[in-house]
Coordinates of C-alpha atoms in Angstrom, one line a residue:
M1034 CA 0.0 0.0 0.0
E1035 CA 1.4 3.4 -1.0
P1036 CA 1.5 6.0 1.8
A1037 CA -1.1 8.7 1.4
I1038 CA 0.0 12.4 1.2
D1039 CA -2.7 15.0 1.2
T1040 CA -2.1 17.1 -1.9
K1041 CA -3.4 17.4 -5.4
L1042 CA -2.4 14.4 -7.4
R1043 CA -0.2 14.9 -10.5
E1044 CA 1.4 12.1 -12.4
Y1045 CA 4.8 12.0 -14.1
S1046 CA 6.6 9.4 -16.2
R1047 CA 10.1 8.3 -15.2
A1048 CA 11.4 9.9 -18.3
E1049 CA 10.0 13.3 -17.2
V1050 CA 11.6 13.0 -13.8
A1051 CA 14.9 12.0 -15.4
K1052 CA 15.0 15.4 -17.1
H1053 CA 15.3 17.1 -13.7
D1054 CA 18.9 16.0 -13.0
S1055 CA 20.7 19.3 -12.3
A1056 CA 21.2 21.7 -9.4
K1057 CA 18.7 24.1 -11.0
S1058 CA 16.0 21.4 -11.0
L1059 CA 16.6 18.3 -8.9
W1060 CA 13.9 15.7 -8.7
V1061 CA 14.0 12.1 -7.4
I1062 CA 11.6 9.2 -7.2
R1063 CA 11.0 7.3 -4.0
G1064 CA 8.3 4.6 -3.6
N1065 CA 6.6 5.6 -6.8
Q1066 CA 6.3 9.2 -5.5
V1067 CA 8.1 12.2 -7.0
F1068 CA 9.9 14.8 -4.9
D1069 CA 11.4 18.1 -5.9
L1070 CA 14.6 18.6 -3.9
T1071 CA 15.8 21.7 -5.8
T1072 CA 15.7 23.9 -2.7
F1073 CA 16.9 21.2 -0.4
H1074 CA 20.0 19.6 -2.0
T1075 CA 22.4 22.3 -0.7
D1076 CA 21.1 21.6 2.8
H1077 CA 21.2 17.8 2.5
P1078 CA 23.0 16.6 5.7
G1079 CA 25.2 14.2 3.6
G1080 CA 26.2 17.1 1.3
S1081 CA 24.9 18.3 -2.0
D1082 CA 27.3 16.1 -4.0
V1083 CA 25.9 12.9 -2.6
L1084 CA 22.4 13.9 -3.6
M1085 CA 23.4 15.1 -7.1
Q1086 CA 24.7 11.6 -7.9
F1087 CA 21.0 10.4 -7.9
A1088 CA 19.3 13.4 -9.5
G1089 CA 16.4 12.4 -11.7
Q1090 CA 16.6 8.8 -10.5
D1091 CA 14.7 6.4 -8.2
V1092 CA 16.3 6.5 -4.8
T1093 CA 14.0 4.0 -3.1
E1094 CA 16.6 1.3 -2.6
V1095 CA 19.4 3.8 -2.3
M1096 CA 17.9 5.2 0.9
R1097 CA 17.8 1.7 2.3
D1098 CA 21.3 0.8 1.3
S1099 CA 23.5 0.6 4.4
S1100 CA 26.7 0.6 2.4
I1101 CA 25.8 4.1 1.3
H1102 CA 23.9 5.3 4.3
T1103 CA 20.8 3.9 5.9
H1104 CA 18.2 6.7 6.4
A1105 CA 16.2 7.0 9.6
I1106 CA 12.5 7.7 9.6
Q1107 CA 13.5 11.3 10.3
A1108 CA 14.7 11.5 6.7
Y1109 CA 11.4 10.4 5.3
R1110 CA 9.6 13.0 7.4
V1111 CA 11.7 15.7 5.8
L1112 CA 11.2 14.2 2.4
K1113 CA 7.4 14.5 2.6
D1114 CA 7.7 18.3 2.6
F1115 CA 8.9 18.1 -1.1
Y1116 CA 6.3 15.8 -2.5
V1117 CA 5.0 17.0 -6.0
G1118 CA 3.2 13.9 -7.4
E1119 CA 3.2 10.3 -8.4
I1120 CA 4.7 8.1 -11.1
T1121 CA 2.2 7.1 -13.8
S1122 CA 0.3 3.9 -13.2
D1123 CA 1.9 2.0 -16.0
E1124 CA 5.4 2.7 -14.7
R1125 CA 4.9 2.0 -11.0
Q1126 CA 7.3 -0.5 -9.4
D1127 CA 6.7 -2.7 -6.3
Q1128 CA 9.7 -2.1 -4.0
P1129 CA 8.6 -3.3 -0.5
P1130 CA 11.1 -3.0 2.3
A1131 CA 12.4 -6.0 4.2
S1132 CA 10.2 -5.0 7.2
G1133 CA 7.1 -5.2 5.0
R1134 CA 5.9 -1.7 5.9
D1135 CA 6.9 1.2 3.8
E1136 CA 9.0 3.8 5.5
M1137 CA 6.6 6.6 4.6
E1138 CA 3.8 4.9 6.4
Q1139 CA 5.9 5.0 9.5
V1140 CA 6.0 8.7 9.5
E1141 CA 3.5 9.8 12.1
E1142 CA 0.8 12.3 11.4
E1143 CA 1.8 15.9 12.2
K1144 CA 0.3 17.0 15.5
F1145 CA 2.7 19.7 16.6
L1146 CA 3.1 23.0 14.8
D1147 CA 1.7 24.3 11.5
L1148 CA 4.7 25.7 9.6
N1149 CA 2.4 27.8 7.5
R1150 CA 1.3 29.9 10.5
P1151 CA 3.3 32.1 12.9
L1152 CA 5.0 29.8 15.4
F1153 CA 5.1 31.9 18.5
M1154 CA 1.4 32.1 19.2
Q1155 CA 0.9 28.5 18.4
M1156 CA 3.4 27.7 21.1
W1157 CA 2.0 30.2 23.5
N1158 CA -1.6 28.8 23.1
S1159 CA -0.4 25.2 23.2
K1160 CA -1.3 22.6 25.8
F1161 CA 1.5 20.1 25.1
T1162 CA 2.8 17.8 27.7
R1163 CA 6.5 18.1 28.4
E1164 CA 7.1 14.6 27.0
F1165 CA 5.2 15.3 23.8
Y1166 CA 6.9 18.7 23.3
I1167 CA 10.4 17.3 23.8
R1168 CA 9.8 14.5 21.4
E1169 CA 8.2 16.6 18.7
V1170 CA 10.6 19.6 18.8
H1171 CA 13.5 17.3 18.0
K1172 CA 11.9 16.0 14.9
A1173 CA 13.6 18.0 12.1
H1174 CA 11.5 19.7 9.5
H1175 CA 12.5 21.7 6.4
L1176 CA 11.2 24.9 4.8
P1177 CA 12.4 26.4 1.6
R1178 CA 12.1 29.8 3.3
P1179 CA 12.6 31.2 6.8
A1180 CA 9.8 30.3 9.2
V1181 CA 7.6 33.0 10.5
F1182 CA 7.6 33.6 14.3
F1183 CA 5.3 36.6 14.6
A1184 CA 2.5 38.0 12.5
N1185 CA 3.7 41.4 13.5
S1186 CA 6.6 42.3 11.1
F1187 CA 8.4 44.5 13.7
C1188 CA 8.6 41.7 16.2
E1189 CA 9.5 39.3 13.5
T1190 CA 12.6 41.3 12.6
F1191 CA 14.2 40.6 16.0
T1192 CA 13.9 36.8 15.4
R1193 CA 15.9 36.9 12.2
T1194 CA 19.7 37.1 12.2
P1195 CA 21.8 36.7 9.1
W1196 CA 25.2 35.1 9.6
W1197 CA 27.1 38.3 8.9
V1198 CA 25.5 40.3 11.7
I1199 CA 27.6 38.4 14.3
P1200 CA 31.1 39.6 13.2
V1201 CA 29.8 43.1 12.3
Y1202 CA 28.3 43.4 15.8
W1203 CA 30.9 41.6 18.0
V1204 CA 34.3 42.3 16.4
P1205 CA 34.2 46.0 17.2
I1206 CA 33.3 45.1 20.8
M1207 CA 36.3 42.7 20.9
V1208 CA 38.7 45.4 19.5
T1209 CA 37.3 47.9 22.0
L1210 CA 38.0 45.5 24.9
L1211 CA 41.6 45.0 23.8
V1212 CA 42.2 48.7 23.3
L1213 CA 40.9 49.5 26.8
G1214 CA 42.8 46.5 28.3
V1215 CA 46.2 47.7 27.2
K1216 CA 45.8 50.7 29.5
Y1217 CA 46.0 48.3 32.4
E1218 CA 48.3 45.5 31.3
P1219 CA 51.2 45.1 28.8
L1220 CA 50.7 43.4 25.5
N1221 CA 52.3 40.1 26.6
V1222 CA 49.9 39.8 29.5
M1223 CA 47.0 40.7 27.3
F1224 CA 48.0 38.1 24.8
V1225 CA 48.0 35.4 27.5
G1226 CA 44.6 36.5 28.7
F1227 CA 43.2 36.6 25.2
V1228 CA 44.4 33.0 24.4
F1229 CA 43.0 31.8 27.8
G1230 CA 39.6 33.3 26.9
L1231 CA 39.7 31.8 23.4
V1232 CA 40.5 28.3 24.7
S1233 CA 38.0 28.7 27.5
W1234 CA 35.2 29.4 25.0
T1235 CA 35.4 25.7 23.8
L1236 CA 34.4 24.5 27.3
L1237 CA 31.8 27.3 27.6
E1238 CA 30.3 26.4 24.2
Y1239 CA 30.0 22.7 25.2
S1240 CA 28.6 23.5 28.6
M1241 CA 25.9 25.9 27.4
H1242 CA 24.9 23.5 24.6
R1243 CA 24.6 20.5 26.9
F1244 CA 23.3 22.0 30.2
V1245 CA 21.4 25.1 29.1
F1246 CA 20.2 24.6 25.5
H1247 CA 19.5 20.9 26.1
Y1248 CA 17.9 21.1 29.6
D1249 CA 15.2 19.3 27.7
E1250 CA 13.5 16.7 29.9
N1251 CA 14.3 18.7 33.0
I1252 CA 12.3 21.8 32.0
P1253 CA 9.2 22.3 34.1
E1254 CA 5.8 21.2 32.9
G1255 CA 3.8 24.0 31.4
T1256 CA 3.6 26.2 28.3
I1257 CA 5.9 29.1 29.5
A1258 CA 8.8 26.7 30.0
Q1259 CA 8.2 25.2 26.6
V1260 CA 8.0 28.6 25.0
A1261 CA 11.3 29.6 26.6
H1262 CA 13.0 26.3 25.5
F1263 CA 11.6 26.7 22.0
L1264 CA 12.9 30.3 21.6
L1265 CA 16.3 29.5 23.1
H1266 CA 17.1 26.3 21.1
G1267 CA 14.1 24.2 20.4
V1268 CA 13.3 25.9 17.1
H1269 CA 16.8 25.2 15.9
H1270 CA 16.2 21.5 16.2
F1271 CA 12.7 21.8 14.8
L1272 CA 14.0 23.7 11.8
P1273 CA 17.7 23.0 11.7
M1274 CA 18.3 24.5 8.2
D1275 CA 16.5 27.8 8.7
P1276 CA 19.2 30.2 7.6
L1277 CA 18.0 33.1 9.8
R1278 CA 17.9 31.0 13.0
L1279 CA 21.4 29.5 13.0
V1280 CA 23.2 32.3 14.8
M1281 CA 22.1 33.9 18.1
P1282 CA 20.3 37.3 17.9
P1283 CA 22.5 40.1 19.3
A1284 CA 19.9 41.0 21.9
L1285 CA 20.1 37.5 23.4
S1286 CA 23.9 37.1 23.1
T1287 CA 24.4 40.6 24.6
F1288 CA 22.3 39.6 27.6
L1289 CA 24.3 36.4 28.1
G1290 CA 27.5 38.2 27.5
L1291 CA 26.9 40.9 30.1
N1292 CA 26.2 38.2 32.7
I1293 CA 29.5 36.4 31.8
L1294 CA 31.3 39.7 31.9
G1295 CA 30.0 40.4 35.4
L1296 CA 31.3 37.0 36.5
L1297 CA 34.7 37.7 35.0
C1298 CA 34.9 41.0 36.9
C1299 CA 34.6 39.0 40.1
I1300 CA 37.5 36.8 39.1
F1301 CA 40.1 38.9 37.2
T1302 CA 41.7 42.3 37.6
P1303 CA 41.2 45.2 35.1
G1304 CA 43.2 44.5 31.9
M1305 CA 43.0 40.7 32.3
V1306 CA 39.2 41.0 32.4
H1307 CA 39.4 42.9 29.1
A1308 CA 41.7 40.3 27.6
V1309 CA 39.8 37.2 28.7
A1310 CA 36.5 38.8 27.6
A1311 CA 38.0 39.6 24.2
G1312 CA 39.2 36.0 23.8
L1313 CA 35.7 34.7 24.7
T1314 CA 34.2 37.1 22.2
A1315 CA 36.5 35.9 19.5
G1316 CA 35.7 32.3 20.3
Y1317 CA 32.0 33.1 20.2
V1318 CA 32.2 34.7 16.8
L1319 CA 34.2 31.8 15.4
Y1320 CA 31.7 29.4 16.9
D1321 CA 28.6 31.0 15.5
E1322 CA 30.2 31.4 12.0
C1323 CA 31.3 27.8 12.2
H1324 CA 27.9 26.7 13.2
Y1325 CA 26.3 28.4 10.3
W1326 CA 28.8 26.7 7.9
L1327 CA 28.2 23.3 9.4
H1328 CA 24.6 23.6 8.3
H1329 CA 25.0 25.3 4.9
G1330 CA 28.6 25.0 3.9
T1331 CA 30.5 22.4 1.9
S1332 CA 34.2 21.5 1.8
S1333 CA 36.5 18.8 0.3
N1334 CA 38.6 19.0 3.5
K1335 CA 38.2 15.8 5.4
H1336 CA 38.3 17.3 8.9
L1337 CA 35.7 19.9 8.1
S1338 CA 33.5 17.3 6.4
Q1339 CA 33.7 15.1 9.4
L1340 CA 32.9 18.0 11.7
K1341 CA 29.8 18.8 9.6
T1342 CA 28.7 15.1 9.7
Y1343 CA 29.3 15.0 13.5
H1344 CA 27.1 18.1 14.1
L1345 CA 24.3 17.1 11.8
R1346 CA 24.2 13.7 13.4
H1347 CA 23.3 15.5 16.6
H1348 CA 20.3 17.0 14.8
Y1349 CA 19.1 14.1 12.7
K1350 CA 20.1 11.1 14.8
D1351 CA 20.8 11.7 18.5
F1352 CA 20.2 15.0 20.2
K1353 CA 21.4 13.6 23.5
A1354 CA 25.0 13.3 22.3
G1355 CA 27.5 15.3 20.3
F1356 CA 27.3 18.6 22.1
G1357 CA 30.6 20.0 20.7
I1358 CA 30.2 22.3 17.7
T1359 CA 33.7 23.5 16.8
S1360 CA 35.3 20.3 18.2
D1361 CA 34.4 17.0 19.7
F1362 CA 37.1 17.3 22.3
W1363 CA 34.9 17.9 25.3
D1364 CA 32.5 15.2 24.2
T1365 CA 35.4 12.8 24.4
V1366 CA 36.5 14.1 27.8
F1367 CA 33.0 13.9 29.3
G1368 CA 31.8 10.8 27.5
T1369 CA 29.0 12.3 25.4
Q1370 CA 30.2 11.0 22.1
F1371 CA 27.7 9.1 19.9
A1372 CA 27.2 5.4 20.6
T1373 CA 28.7 4.4 17.3
P1374 CA 31.6 6.3 15.6
V1375 CA 30.9 9.0 13.0
C1376 CA 32.3 7.9 9.7

């Protein structure tokens, strides 16, 4: 039995689909259904090149092939968003899985948020249990456009942050900290403080991601706690490829930064405070830009490709492991690596 998808039915021959074999128009067939992945292939977790190999082709068995990469049900959920029609009746092929039940049939009916409506008020008016919310918010979805948080365009502006805003906003602050710091300490001392702050960021990055952003099952029951979680990090797991929700809005990062600066003032003397804060700022800018690249960038460099695979596995396979973004070092130290190695 073919999985049902509520949309207007349109039929295509295999020859028609085969014509859509380029980056400008990339279609695939899966289970006698046709999917237009033109807007998705650059965001494909395995990389655009992998998907391009099968452009215009039937990927039903490819998605099941463990020698290439076995796709979890999560992948089929994302695939549903790109459905455009069916293969003509005379060209349909029977390709049942070993389990006997088609993977698309295993994708549960959507009962969480409607991506075609502003998300904030849906969350605010929701009555989800904590268990349901945590389960659903970690099921990745994909939109060919940025999601809408607020119906009000003014409020909506503050939820959208292009990647370039981060260096434009934070680099001048970092430079100002260094300029002020040299009034208190010589350059060699400032350098030591800066490097200490830069290295310390990697542990702060890991700790915030694991213990703050992924408080998850520990959040209190109730809508307000879920809204806070959703705004802080939940939406990023719900829509991991939204290009305007991949870096932290300056308003939120400034609030967190001021609290960290206050703590540093209790620990370090003037000058060293400036140097360490500048180092942490540099680490943060590198982290946020790296994070954006891990979602939307490509590279032939083996290390960078592995880092990308590592982070996307956190999104698409196991959100309870792999908390390091710029490195897996602290995951190794604290035993939060994935159960099986990342290839």
